[in-house]
mmCIF file with all atom_site columns, C-alpha atoms in Angstrom:
data_model
loop_
_atom_site.group_PDB
_atom_site.id
_atom_site.type_symbol
_atom_site.label_atom_id
_atom_site.label_alt_id
_atom_site.label_comp_id
_atom_site.label_asym_id
_atom_site.label_entity_id
_atom_site.label_seq_id
_atom_site.pdbx_PDB_ins_code
_atom_site.Cartn_x
_atom_site.Cartn_y
_atom_site.Cartn_z
_atom_site.occupancy
_atom_site.B_iso_or_equiv
_atom_site.pdbx_formal_charge
_atom_site.auth_seq_id
_atom_site.auth_comp_id
_atom_site.auth_asym_id
_atom_site.auth_atom_id
_atom_site.pdbx_PDB_model_num
ATOM 1   C CA . ASP A 1 1   ? 83.935  108.301 93.555  1.00 60.00 ? 1   ASP A CA 1
ATOM 2   C CA . ALA A 1 2   ? 83.181  109.089 96.567  1.00 64.00 ? 2   ALA A CA 1
ATOM 3   C CA . LYS A 1 3   ? 87.406  109.356 98.280  1.00 87.00 ? 3   LYS A CA 1
ATOM 4   C CA . THR A 1 4   ? 88.790  107.172 100.480 1.00 93.00 ? 4   THR A CA 1
ATOM 5   C CA . THR A 1 5   ? 91.396  107.301 103.780 1.00 94.00 ? 5   THR A CA 1
ATOM 6   C CA . GLN A 1 6   ? 93.403  104.665 105.100 1.00 96.00 ? 6   GLN A CA 1
ATOM 7   C CA . PRO A 1 7   ? 96.155  104.748 107.475 1.00 97.00 ? 7   PRO A CA 1
ATOM 8   C CA . PRO A 1 8   ? 99.239  104.145 105.481 1.00 96.00 ? 8   PRO A CA 1
ATOM 9   C CA . SER A 1 9   ? 100.619 100.976 107.662 1.00 97.00 ? 9   SER A CA 1
ATOM 10  C CA . MET A 1 10  ? 99.892  98.475  110.511 1.00 97.00 ? 10  MET A CA 1
ATOM 11  C CA . ASP A 1 11  ? 100.859 95.973  112.243 1.00 97.00 ? 11  ASP A CA 1
ATOM 12  C CA . CYS A 1 12  ? 99.399  92.454  113.514 1.00 97.00 ? 12  CYS A CA 1
ATOM 13  C CA . ALA A 1 13  ? 100.350 89.322  115.661 1.00 97.00 ? 13  ALA A CA 1
ATOM 14  C CA . GLU A 1 14  ? 100.341 86.654  113.986 1.00 97.00 ? 14  GLU A CA 1
ATOM 15  C CA . GLY A 1 15  ? 97.128  84.241  114.459 1.00 97.00 ? 15  GLY A CA 1
ATOM 16  C CA . ARG A 1 16  ? 95.908  88.031  115.800 1.00 97.00 ? 16  ARG A CA 1
ATOM 17  C CA . ALA A 1 17  ? 92.295  90.328  113.702 1.00 97.00 ? 17  ALA A CA 1
ATOM 18  C CA . ALA A 1 18  ? 93.632  92.689  111.617 1.00 98.00 ? 18  ALA A CA 1
ATOM 19  C CA . ASN A 1 19  ? 90.996  95.338  112.278 1.00 98.00 ? 19  ASN A CA 1
ATOM 20  C CA . LEU A 1 20  ? 91.841  97.687  109.280 1.00 98.00 ? 20  LEU A CA 1
ATOM 21  C CA . PRO A 1 21  ? 89.879  100.758 108.553 1.00 97.00 ? 21  PRO A CA 1
ATOM 22  C CA . CYS A 1 22  ? 88.467  102.608 105.912 1.00 96.00 ? 22  CYS A CA 1
ATOM 23  C CA . ASN A 1 23  ? 86.933  106.362 106.061 1.00 96.00 ? 23  ASN A CA 1
ATOM 24  C CA . HIS A 1 24  ? 84.153  107.669 103.136 1.00 94.00 ? 24  HIS A CA 1
ATOM 25  C CA . SER A 1 25  ? 83.094  109.851 104.808 1.00 93.00 ? 25  SER A CA 1
ATOM 26  C CA . THR A 1 26  ? 81.218  111.697 101.573 1.00 91.00 ? 26  THR A CA 1
ATOM 27  C CA . ILE A 1 27  ? 79.825  108.062 100.025 1.00 91.00 ? 27  ILE A CA 1
ATOM 28  C CA . SER A 1 28  ? 76.359  108.427 98.273  1.00 88.00 ? 28  SER A CA 1
ATOM 29  C CA . GLY A 1 29  ? 73.680  106.166 98.606  1.00 88.00 ? 29  GLY A CA 1
ATOM 30  C CA . ASN A 1 30  ? 73.857  103.495 95.562  1.00 86.00 ? 30  ASN A CA 1
ATOM 31  C CA . GLU A 1 31  ? 78.120  103.280 95.966  1.00 88.00 ? 31  GLU A CA 1
ATOM 32  C CA . TYR A 1 32  ? 78.680  100.622 97.983  1.00 90.00 ? 32  TYR A CA 1
ATOM 33  C CA . VAL A 1 33  ? 82.312  99.413  99.668  1.00 93.00 ? 33  VAL A CA 1
ATOM 34  C CA . TYR A 1 34  ? 84.997  97.220  97.772  1.00 92.00 ? 34  TYR A CA 1
ATOM 35  C CA . TRP A 1 35  ? 88.037  95.618  99.601  1.00 95.00 ? 35  TRP A CA 1
ATOM 36  C CA . TYR A 1 36  ? 91.232  94.364  97.412  1.00 95.00 ? 36  TYR A CA 1
ATOM 37  C CA . ARG A 1 37  ? 94.389  93.331  98.590  1.00 97.00 ? 37  ARG A CA 1
ATOM 38  C CA . GLN A 1 38  ? 97.531  93.038  96.172  1.00 97.00 ? 38  GLN A CA 1
ATOM 39  C CA . ILE A 1 39  ? 100.689 91.066  98.059  1.00 95.00 ? 39  ILE A CA 1
ATOM 40  C CA . HIS A 1 40  ? 103.833 91.914  96.941  1.00 89.00 ? 40  HIS A CA 1
ATOM 41  C CA . SER A 1 41  ? 104.129 91.791  93.110  1.00 82.00 ? 41  SER A CA 1
ATOM 42  C CA . GLN A 1 42  ? 101.412 90.042  92.521  1.00 90.00 ? 42  GLN A CA 1
ATOM 43  C CA . GLY A 1 43  ? 97.967  91.801  91.128  1.00 94.00 ? 43  GLY A CA 1
ATOM 44  C CA . PRO A 1 44  ? 95.476  92.738  93.476  1.00 94.00 ? 44  PRO A CA 1
ATOM 45  C CA . GLN A 1 45  ? 92.474  90.120  94.929  1.00 94.00 ? 45  GLN A CA 1
ATOM 46  C CA . TYR A 1 46  ? 89.116  91.080  95.290  1.00 92.00 ? 46  TYR A CA 1
ATOM 47  C CA . ILE A 1 47  ? 88.781  90.334  98.985  1.00 95.00 ? 47  ILE A CA 1
ATOM 48  C CA . ILE A 1 48  ? 85.003  91.314  100.108 1.00 94.00 ? 48  ILE A CA 1
ATOM 49  C CA . HIS A 1 49  ? 82.142  94.120  98.615  1.00 92.00 ? 49  HIS A CA 1
ATOM 50  C CA . GLY A 1 50  ? 78.958  94.922  100.881 1.00 92.00 ? 50  GLY A CA 1
ATOM 51  C CA . LEU A 1 51  ? 76.620  98.605  101.026 1.00 92.00 ? 51  LEU A CA 1
ATOM 52  C CA . LYS A 1 52  ? 74.864  98.636  104.973 1.00 91.00 ? 52  LYS A CA 1
ATOM 53  C CA . ASN A 1 53  ? 75.289  95.302  105.793 1.00 84.00 ? 53  ASN A CA 1
ATOM 54  C CA . ASN A 1 54  ? 77.799  93.326  107.988 1.00 93.00 ? 54  ASN A CA 1
ATOM 55  C CA . GLU A 1 55  ? 79.460  90.473  105.471 1.00 95.00 ? 55  GLU A CA 1
ATOM 56  C CA . THR A 1 56  ? 81.687  88.087  106.204 1.00 96.00 ? 56  THR A CA 1
ATOM 57  C CA . ASN A 1 57  ? 82.936  85.724  103.384 1.00 95.00 ? 57  ASN A CA 1
ATOM 58  C CA . GLU A 1 58  ? 85.485  82.608  103.534 1.00 94.00 ? 58  GLU A CA 1
ATOM 59  C CA . MET A 1 59  ? 88.750  85.461  103.418 1.00 93.00 ? 59  MET A CA 1
ATOM 60  C CA . ALA A 1 60  ? 87.515  88.267  105.685 1.00 97.00 ? 60  ALA A CA 1
ATOM 61  C CA . SER A 1 61  ? 84.521  90.407  107.439 1.00 98.00 ? 61  SER A CA 1
ATOM 62  C CA . LEU A 1 62  ? 83.882  93.826  106.208 1.00 98.00 ? 62  LEU A CA 1
ATOM 63  C CA . ILE A 1 63  ? 81.925  96.159  108.947 1.00 97.00 ? 63  ILE A CA 1
ATOM 64  C CA . ILE A 1 64  ? 80.347  98.775  107.760 1.00 97.00 ? 64  ILE A CA 1
ATOM 65  C CA . THR A 1 65  ? 78.949  101.951 110.321 1.00 96.00 ? 65  THR A CA 1
ATOM 66  C CA . GLU A 1 66  ? 75.229  102.702 110.798 1.00 95.00 ? 66  GLU A CA 1
ATOM 67  C CA . ASP A 1 67  ? 76.165  106.288 108.402 1.00 95.00 ? 67  ASP A CA 1
ATOM 68  C CA . ARG A 1 68  ? 78.681  104.040 106.118 1.00 95.00 ? 68  ARG A CA 1
ATOM 69  C CA . LYS A 1 69  ? 80.269  106.683 106.794 1.00 95.00 ? 69  LYS A CA 1
ATOM 70  C CA . SER A 1 70  ? 83.569  104.480 107.467 1.00 96.00 ? 70  SER A CA 1
ATOM 71  C CA . SER A 1 71  ? 84.750  101.066 107.651 1.00 97.00 ? 71  SER A CA 1
ATOM 72  C CA . THR A 1 72  ? 86.356  98.144  108.430 1.00 98.00 ? 72  THR A CA 1
ATOM 73  C CA . LEU A 1 73  ? 87.852  95.449  107.082 1.00 98.00 ? 73  LEU A CA 1
ATOM 74  C CA . ILE A 1 74  ? 88.209  91.715  109.915 1.00 98.00 ? 74  ILE A CA 1
ATOM 75  C CA . LEU A 1 75  ? 90.829  89.161  109.271 1.00 98.00 ? 75  LEU A CA 1
ATOM 76  C CA . PRO A 1 76  ? 89.621  87.478  111.856 1.00 96.00 ? 76  PRO A CA 1
ATOM 77  C CA . HIS A 1 77  ? 92.614  85.108  112.723 1.00 95.00 ? 77  HIS A CA 1
ATOM 78  C CA . ALA A 1 78  ? 96.404  86.896  110.054 1.00 97.00 ? 78  ALA A CA 1
ATOM 79  C CA . THR A 1 79  ? 98.789  84.594  108.440 1.00 97.00 ? 79  THR A CA 1
ATOM 80  C CA . LEU A 1 80  ? 102.063 85.897  107.342 1.00 97.00 ? 80  LEU A CA 1
ATOM 81  C CA . ARG A 1 81  ? 101.011 85.178  103.783 1.00 95.00 ? 81  ARG A CA 1
ATOM 82  C CA . ASP A 1 82  ? 98.361  88.223  104.675 1.00 97.00 ? 82  ASP A CA 1
ATOM 83  C CA . THR A 1 83  ? 101.370 90.820  104.494 1.00 98.00 ? 83  THR A CA 1
ATOM 84  C CA . ALA A 1 84  ? 99.668  92.718  101.995 1.00 98.00 ? 84  ALA A CA 1
ATOM 85  C CA . VAL A 1 85  ? 98.482  96.569  100.644 1.00 97.00 ? 85  VAL A CA 1
ATOM 86  C CA . TYR A 1 86  ? 94.802  96.339  101.791 1.00 98.00 ? 86  TYR A CA 1
ATOM 87  C CA . TYR A 1 87  ? 92.596  99.065  99.039  1.00 96.00 ? 87  TYR A CA 1
ATOM 88  C CA . CYS A 1 88  ? 89.226  100.360 100.279 1.00 95.00 ? 88  CYS A CA 1
ATOM 89  C CA . ILE A 1 89  ? 87.782  101.671 97.460  1.00 92.00 ? 89  ILE A CA 1
ATOM 90  C CA . VAL A 1 90  ? 83.590  102.591 97.166  1.00 90.00 ? 90  VAL A CA 1
ATOM 91  C CA . ARG A 1 91  ? 81.612  101.671 92.838  1.00 84.00 ? 91  ARG A CA 1
ATOM 92  C CA . VAL A 1 92  ? 78.318  102.081 92.589  1.00 79.00 ? 92  VAL A CA 1
ATOM 93  C CA . PRO A 1 93  ? 78.386  98.214  91.247  1.00 72.00 ? 93  PRO A CA 1
ATOM 94  C CA . GLY A 1 94  ? 77.630  96.631  87.396  1.00 67.00 ? 94  GLY A CA 1
ATOM 95  C CA . GLY A 1 95  ? 78.861  98.192  84.002  1.00 65.00 ? 95  GLY A CA 1
ATOM 96  C CA . TYR A 1 96  ? 82.929  98.173  83.516  1.00 70.00 ? 96  TYR A CA 1
ATOM 97  C CA . GLN A 1 97  ? 84.313  100.193 86.098  1.00 68.00 ? 97  GLN A CA 1
ATOM 98  C CA . LYS A 1 98  ? 86.511  103.224 86.455  1.00 73.00 ? 98  LYS A CA 1
ATOM 99  C CA . VAL A 1 99  ? 88.441  101.703 90.007  1.00 77.00 ? 99  VAL A CA 1
ATOM 100 C CA . THR A 1 100 ? 90.507  104.549 91.885  1.00 83.00 ? 100 THR A CA 1
ATOM 101 C CA . PHE A 1 101 ? 92.745  102.914 94.366  1.00 88.00 ? 101 PHE A CA 1
ATOM 102 C CA . GLY A 1 102 ? 93.795  105.098 97.071  1.00 87.00 ? 102 GLY A CA 1
ATOM 103 C CA . THR A 1 103 ? 96.705  104.961 98.249  1.00 89.00 ? 103 THR A CA 1
ATOM 104 C CA . GLY A 1 104 ? 95.839  102.016 100.593 1.00 95.00 ? 104 GLY A CA 1
ATOM 105 C CA . THR A 1 105 ? 96.423  99.838  103.646 1.00 97.00 ? 105 THR A CA 1
ATOM 106 C CA . LYS A 1 106 ? 99.994  98.251  104.104 1.00 97.00 ? 106 LYS A CA 1
ATOM 107 C CA . LEU A 1 107 ? 99.525  94.881  106.431 1.00 98.00 ? 107 LEU A CA 1
ATOM 108 C CA . GLN A 1 108 ? 102.785 93.866  108.400 1.00 98.00 ? 108 GLN A CA 1
ATOM 109 C CA . VAL A 1 109 ? 101.591 90.178  109.845 1.00 98.00 ? 109 VAL A CA 1
ATOM 110 C CA . ILE A 1 110 ? 104.652 89.812  112.331 1.00 97.00 ? 110 ILE A CA 1
ATOM 111 C CA . PRO A 1 111 ? 106.115 86.225  113.665 1.00 95.00 ? 111 PRO A CA 1
ATOM 112 C CA . ASP B 2 1   ? 88.824  78.951  86.572  1.00 61.00 ? 1   ASP B CA 1
ATOM 113 C CA . THR B 2 2   ? 89.027  83.147  87.904  1.00 66.00 ? 2   THR B CA 1
ATOM 114 C CA . GLU B 2 3   ? 92.301  83.161  86.139  1.00 91.00 ? 3   GLU B CA 1
ATOM 115 C CA . VAL B 2 4   ? 93.769  85.483  83.787  1.00 96.00 ? 4   VAL B CA 1
ATOM 116 C CA . THR B 2 5   ? 96.933  84.887  82.658  1.00 97.00 ? 5   THR B CA 1
ATOM 117 C CA . GLN B 2 6   ? 99.733  87.539  81.031  1.00 97.00 ? 6   GLN B CA 1
ATOM 118 C CA . THR B 2 7   ? 102.232 86.728  79.430  1.00 97.00 ? 7   THR B CA 1
ATOM 119 C CA . PRO B 2 8   ? 105.301 87.670  79.488  1.00 97.00 ? 8   PRO B CA 1
ATOM 120 C CA . LYS B 2 9   ? 105.982 87.845  82.816  1.00 96.00 ? 9   LYS B CA 1
ATOM 121 C CA . HIS B 2 10  ? 109.165 89.731  82.591  1.00 97.00 ? 10  HIS B CA 1
ATOM 122 C CA . LEU B 2 11  ? 110.131 91.977  79.112  1.00 97.00 ? 11  LEU B CA 1
ATOM 123 C CA . VAL B 2 12  ? 112.996 94.291  78.728  1.00 96.00 ? 12  VAL B CA 1
ATOM 124 C CA . MET B 2 13  ? 112.829 96.691  75.693  1.00 94.00 ? 13  MET B CA 1
ATOM 125 C CA . GLY B 2 14  ? 114.890 99.363  74.400  1.00 92.00 ? 14  GLY B CA 1
ATOM 126 C CA . MET B 2 15  ? 113.056 102.505 73.556  1.00 91.00 ? 15  MET B CA 1
ATOM 127 C CA . THR B 2 16  ? 113.432 102.080 69.758  1.00 90.00 ? 16  THR B CA 1
ATOM 128 C CA . ASN B 2 17  ? 111.719 97.984  70.140  1.00 91.00 ? 17  ASN B CA 1
ATOM 129 C CA . LYS B 2 18  ? 108.258 97.906  69.741  1.00 95.00 ? 18  LYS B CA 1
ATOM 130 C CA . LYS B 2 19  ? 106.538 95.079  71.980  1.00 96.00 ? 19  LYS B CA 1
ATOM 131 C CA . SER B 2 20  ? 103.633 93.877  72.615  1.00 97.00 ? 20  SER B CA 1
ATOM 132 C CA . LEU B 2 21  ? 101.498 92.066  76.272  1.00 98.00 ? 21  LEU B CA 1
ATOM 133 C CA . LYS B 2 22  ? 98.946  90.003  75.932  1.00 98.00 ? 22  LYS B CA 1
ATOM 134 C CA . CYS B 2 23  ? 96.601  88.979  78.664  1.00 98.00 ? 23  CYS B CA 1
ATOM 135 C CA . GLU B 2 24  ? 93.777  86.213  78.331  1.00 97.00 ? 24  GLU B CA 1
ATOM 136 C CA . GLN B 2 25  ? 90.771  85.398  80.596  1.00 96.00 ? 25  GLN B CA 1
ATOM 137 C CA . HIS B 2 26  ? 87.684  81.728  79.986  1.00 91.00 ? 26  HIS B CA 1
ATOM 138 C CA . MET B 2 27  ? 85.584  83.489  82.427  1.00 90.00 ? 27  MET B CA 1
ATOM 139 C CA . GLY B 2 28  ? 83.335  84.766  79.687  1.00 89.00 ? 28  GLY B CA 1
ATOM 140 C CA . HIS B 2 29  ? 83.729  88.136  80.897  1.00 89.00 ? 29  HIS B CA 1
ATOM 141 C CA . ARG B 2 30  ? 83.204  91.099  78.564  1.00 90.00 ? 30  ARG B CA 1
ATOM 142 C CA . ALA B 2 31  ? 84.912  93.955  80.919  1.00 90.00 ? 31  ALA B CA 1
ATOM 143 C CA . MET B 2 32  ? 88.737  93.766  80.333  1.00 93.00 ? 32  MET B CA 1
ATOM 144 C CA . TYR B 2 33  ? 91.590  96.204  81.395  1.00 94.00 ? 33  TYR B CA 1
ATOM 145 C CA . TRP B 2 34  ? 94.994  97.455  81.601  1.00 97.00 ? 34  TRP B CA 1
ATOM 146 C CA . TYR B 2 35  ? 96.105  99.199  84.761  1.00 96.00 ? 35  TYR B CA 1
ATOM 147 C CA . LYS B 2 36  ? 99.888  100.109 85.230  1.00 97.00 ? 36  LYS B CA 1
ATOM 148 C CA . GLN B 2 37  ? 101.891 100.682 88.632  1.00 96.00 ? 37  GLN B CA 1
ATOM 149 C CA . LYS B 2 38  ? 104.827 102.062 89.355  1.00 96.00 ? 38  LYS B CA 1
ATOM 150 C CA . ALA B 2 39  ? 107.061 101.403 92.382  1.00 92.00 ? 39  ALA B CA 1
ATOM 151 C CA . LYS B 2 40  ? 105.403 101.985 96.167  1.00 90.00 ? 40  LYS B CA 1
ATOM 152 C CA . LYS B 2 41  ? 101.733 103.250 93.447  1.00 92.00 ? 41  LYS B CA 1
ATOM 153 C CA . PRO B 2 42  ? 98.811  102.258 93.494  1.00 93.00 ? 42  PRO B CA 1
ATOM 154 C CA . PRO B 2 43  ? 97.463  100.980 90.622  1.00 94.00 ? 43  PRO B CA 1
ATOM 155 C CA . GLU B 2 44  ? 95.950  103.498 87.426  1.00 94.00 ? 44  GLU B CA 1
ATOM 156 C CA . LEU B 2 45  ? 93.373  102.688 85.466  1.00 93.00 ? 45  LEU B CA 1
ATOM 157 C CA . MET B 2 46  ? 94.280  102.504 81.393  1.00 95.00 ? 46  MET B CA 1
ATOM 158 C CA . PHE B 2 47  ? 92.211  101.158 79.048  1.00 95.00 ? 47  PHE B CA 1
ATOM 159 C CA . VAL B 2 48  ? 88.583  99.769  79.237  1.00 93.00 ? 48  VAL B CA 1
ATOM 160 C CA . TYR B 2 49  ? 87.540  97.342  77.065  1.00 93.00 ? 49  TYR B CA 1
ATOM 161 C CA . SER B 2 50  ? 83.349  96.799  77.948  1.00 90.00 ? 50  SER B CA 1
ATOM 162 C CA . TYR B 2 51  ? 81.855  93.626  75.036  1.00 91.00 ? 51  TYR B CA 1
ATOM 163 C CA . GLU B 2 52  ? 85.729  94.336  72.799  1.00 94.00 ? 52  GLU B CA 1
ATOM 164 C CA . LYS B 2 53  ? 84.813  98.356  72.408  1.00 93.00 ? 53  LYS B CA 1
ATOM 165 C CA . LEU B 2 54  ? 87.510  100.455 74.260  1.00 94.00 ? 54  LEU B CA 1
ATOM 166 C CA . SER B 2 55  ? 84.994  102.556 76.809  1.00 89.00 ? 55  SER B CA 1
ATOM 167 C CA . ILE B 2 56  ? 87.735  104.421 78.151  1.00 86.00 ? 56  ILE B CA 1
ATOM 168 C CA . ASN B 2 57  ? 91.672  105.842 76.815  1.00 88.00 ? 57  ASN B CA 1
ATOM 169 C CA . GLU B 2 58  ? 92.915  107.430 80.235  1.00 87.00 ? 58  GLU B CA 1
ATOM 170 C CA . SER B 2 59  ? 94.507  109.879 78.504  1.00 89.00 ? 59  SER B CA 1
ATOM 171 C CA . VAL B 2 60  ? 97.028  107.531 77.748  1.00 94.00 ? 60  VAL B CA 1
ATOM 172 C CA . PRO B 2 61  ? 99.935  108.587 75.158  1.00 95.00 ? 61  PRO B CA 1
ATOM 173 C CA . SER B 2 62  ? 100.226 107.184 71.911  1.00 94.00 ? 62  SER B CA 1
ATOM 174 C CA . ARG B 2 63  ? 102.956 105.144 72.327  1.00 96.00 ? 63  ARG B CA 1
ATOM 175 C CA . PHE B 2 64  ? 100.779 102.678 74.052  1.00 97.00 ? 64  PHE B CA 1
ATOM 176 C CA . SER B 2 65  ? 98.427  101.268 71.858  1.00 97.00 ? 65  SER B CA 1
ATOM 177 C CA . PRO B 2 66  ? 95.515  99.037  72.906  1.00 97.00 ? 66  PRO B CA 1
ATOM 178 C CA . GLU B 2 67  ? 94.173  95.749  70.299  1.00 97.00 ? 67  GLU B CA 1
ATOM 179 C CA . CYS B 2 68  ? 90.962  93.817  72.056  1.00 97.00 ? 68  CYS B CA 1
ATOM 180 C CA . PRO B 2 69  ? 90.711  90.698  69.077  1.00 95.00 ? 69  PRO B CA 1
ATOM 181 C CA . ASN B 2 70  ? 88.283  88.802  70.886  1.00 94.00 ? 70  ASN B CA 1
ATOM 182 C CA . SER B 2 71  ? 86.434  88.594  73.998  1.00 90.00 ? 71  SER B CA 1
ATOM 183 C CA . SER B 2 72  ? 89.018  86.242  75.912  1.00 95.00 ? 72  SER B CA 1
ATOM 184 C CA . LEU B 2 73  ? 92.037  88.336  74.878  1.00 97.00 ? 73  LEU B CA 1
ATOM 185 C CA . LEU B 2 74  ? 93.791  92.013  75.180  1.00 98.00 ? 74  LEU B CA 1
ATOM 186 C CA . ASN B 2 75  ? 97.279  93.022  73.861  1.00 98.00 ? 75  ASN B CA 1
ATOM 187 C CA . LEU B 2 76  ? 98.974  96.425  74.587  1.00 98.00 ? 76  LEU B CA 1
ATOM 188 C CA . HIS B 2 77  ? 101.739 96.781  72.193  1.00 98.00 ? 77  HIS B CA 1
ATOM 189 C CA . LEU B 2 78  ? 104.547 99.002  72.750  1.00 97.00 ? 78  LEU B CA 1
ATOM 190 C CA . HIS B 2 79  ? 106.851 101.931 70.746  1.00 95.00 ? 79  HIS B CA 1
ATOM 191 C CA . ALA B 2 80  ? 109.332 104.165 71.190  1.00 94.00 ? 80  ALA B CA 1
ATOM 192 C CA . LEU B 2 81  ? 108.702 104.021 75.556  1.00 94.00 ? 81  LEU B CA 1
ATOM 193 C CA . GLN B 2 82  ? 110.588 106.335 77.939  1.00 95.00 ? 82  GLN B CA 1
ATOM 194 C CA . PRO B 2 83  ? 112.559 105.029 80.675  1.00 95.00 ? 83  PRO B CA 1
ATOM 195 C CA . GLU B 2 84  ? 109.492 106.245 83.178  1.00 96.00 ? 84  GLU B CA 1
ATOM 196 C CA . ASP B 2 85  ? 107.986 104.423 81.399  1.00 97.00 ? 85  ASP B CA 1
ATOM 197 C CA . SER B 2 86  ? 108.878 100.800 83.263  1.00 97.00 ? 86  SER B CA 1
ATOM 198 C CA . ALA B 2 87  ? 106.195 99.874  85.571  1.00 97.00 ? 87  ALA B CA 1
ATOM 199 C CA . LEU B 2 88  ? 103.873 96.674  86.223  1.00 97.00 ? 88  LEU B CA 1
ATOM 200 C CA . TYR B 2 89  ? 101.815 96.843  83.553  1.00 98.00 ? 89  TYR B CA 1
ATOM 201 C CA . LEU B 2 90  ? 98.426  94.833  85.730  1.00 97.00 ? 90  LEU B CA 1
ATOM 202 C CA . CYS B 2 91  ? 95.217  93.897  82.704  1.00 97.00 ? 91  CYS B CA 1
ATOM 203 C CA . ALA B 2 92  ? 91.594  92.749  85.306  1.00 94.00 ? 92  ALA B CA 1
ATOM 204 C CA . SER B 2 93  ? 88.514  91.823  84.020  1.00 93.00 ? 93  SER B CA 1
ATOM 205 C CA . SER B 2 94  ? 84.883  92.313  84.545  1.00 89.00 ? 94  SER B CA 1
ATOM 206 C CA . GLN B 2 95  ? 81.304  91.241  84.194  1.00 83.00 ? 95  GLN B CA 1
ATOM 207 C CA . PRO B 2 96  ? 80.248  94.702  82.690  1.00 70.00 ? 96  PRO B CA 1
ATOM 208 C CA . ALA B 2 97  ? 76.138  92.915  83.481  1.00 62.00 ? 97  ALA B CA 1
ATOM 209 C CA . SER B 2 98  ? 76.843  91.612  87.102  1.00 57.00 ? 98  SER B CA 1
ATOM 210 C CA . GLY B 2 99  ? 75.257  93.332  89.970  1.00 58.00 ? 99  GLY B CA 1
ATOM 211 C CA . SER B 2 100 ? 77.847  93.592  91.856  1.00 60.00 ? 100 SER B CA 1
ATOM 212 C CA . TYR B 2 101 ? 81.460  94.797  90.704  1.00 64.00 ? 101 TYR B CA 1
ATOM 213 C CA . GLU B 2 102 ? 84.313  91.705  91.301  1.00 83.00 ? 102 GLU B CA 1
ATOM 214 C CA . GLN B 2 103 ? 87.795  92.188  88.774  1.00 88.00 ? 103 GLN B CA 1
ATOM 215 C CA . TYR B 2 104 ? 90.063  89.521  88.054  1.00 91.00 ? 104 TYR B CA 1
ATOM 216 C CA . PHE B 2 105 ? 93.407  90.874  87.767  1.00 95.00 ? 105 PHE B CA 1
ATOM 217 C CA . GLY B 2 106 ? 96.602  88.976  86.119  1.00 96.00 ? 106 GLY B CA 1
ATOM 218 C CA . PRO B 2 107 ? 99.368  88.502  87.464  1.00 95.00 ? 107 PRO B CA 1
ATOM 219 C CA . GLY B 2 108 ? 101.509 91.136  85.750  1.00 97.00 ? 108 GLY B CA 1
ATOM 220 C CA . THR B 2 109 ? 103.809 91.584  83.085  1.00 97.00 ? 109 THR B CA 1
ATOM 221 C CA . ARG B 2 110 ? 107.329 93.413  84.817  1.00 97.00 ? 110 ARG B CA 1
ATOM 222 C CA . LEU B 2 111 ? 108.368 96.247  82.084  1.00 97.00 ? 111 LEU B CA 1
ATOM 223 C CA . THR B 2 112 ? 111.664 97.569  81.752  1.00 97.00 ? 112 THR B CA 1
ATOM 224 C CA . VAL B 2 113 ? 112.112 100.205 79.466  1.00 96.00 ? 113 VAL B CA 1
ATOM 225 C CA . THR B 2 114 ? 116.142 101.146 78.665  1.00 94.00 ? 114 THR B CA 1
#
């Protein structure tokens, strides 16, 4: 699996957009970028995934650079409930998956 | 229903006890996973079952014994654990035939070994 690098922590004001970066410079052509988050003491929650085009769903947007070496998860209007650890994972989709979580980014949304 | 349930929520056990953790899903997923998560660390994969067969064992000590009795249930049998085994144990499921990859996680069982 390609290795990912994320900042250990970030702060964001409530109501503002939270932009969480992820570096995956060794990503291969068939690997997707997935984002999960883990709110304190809960199980991780899937957020979004993408290959090379930008993706948006009801939770977030995912922007992947043209060279695919980095991506940004955007929470458009962060709320206090978005305070969590966000994990960026690079994987080939399908099959049963050995998932390797990196250290993630602890996002603190501030009132 | 996109829920994975785990019981119990909390478990305290002595080093000589035998206990079991249970995980259940009714999404028709045919891959199920056990993860271990220590405080302030990311989840670490322990076992993967695919179509009720053990597919991945990440060199987990034999005091942890997984079981998948049917496509909806996953158990983790615990015996002679050590205090360092205290952690949050997470279950997850996914659909192995899916072109996407989304694992659905349960809330976890908080295990304390005394």
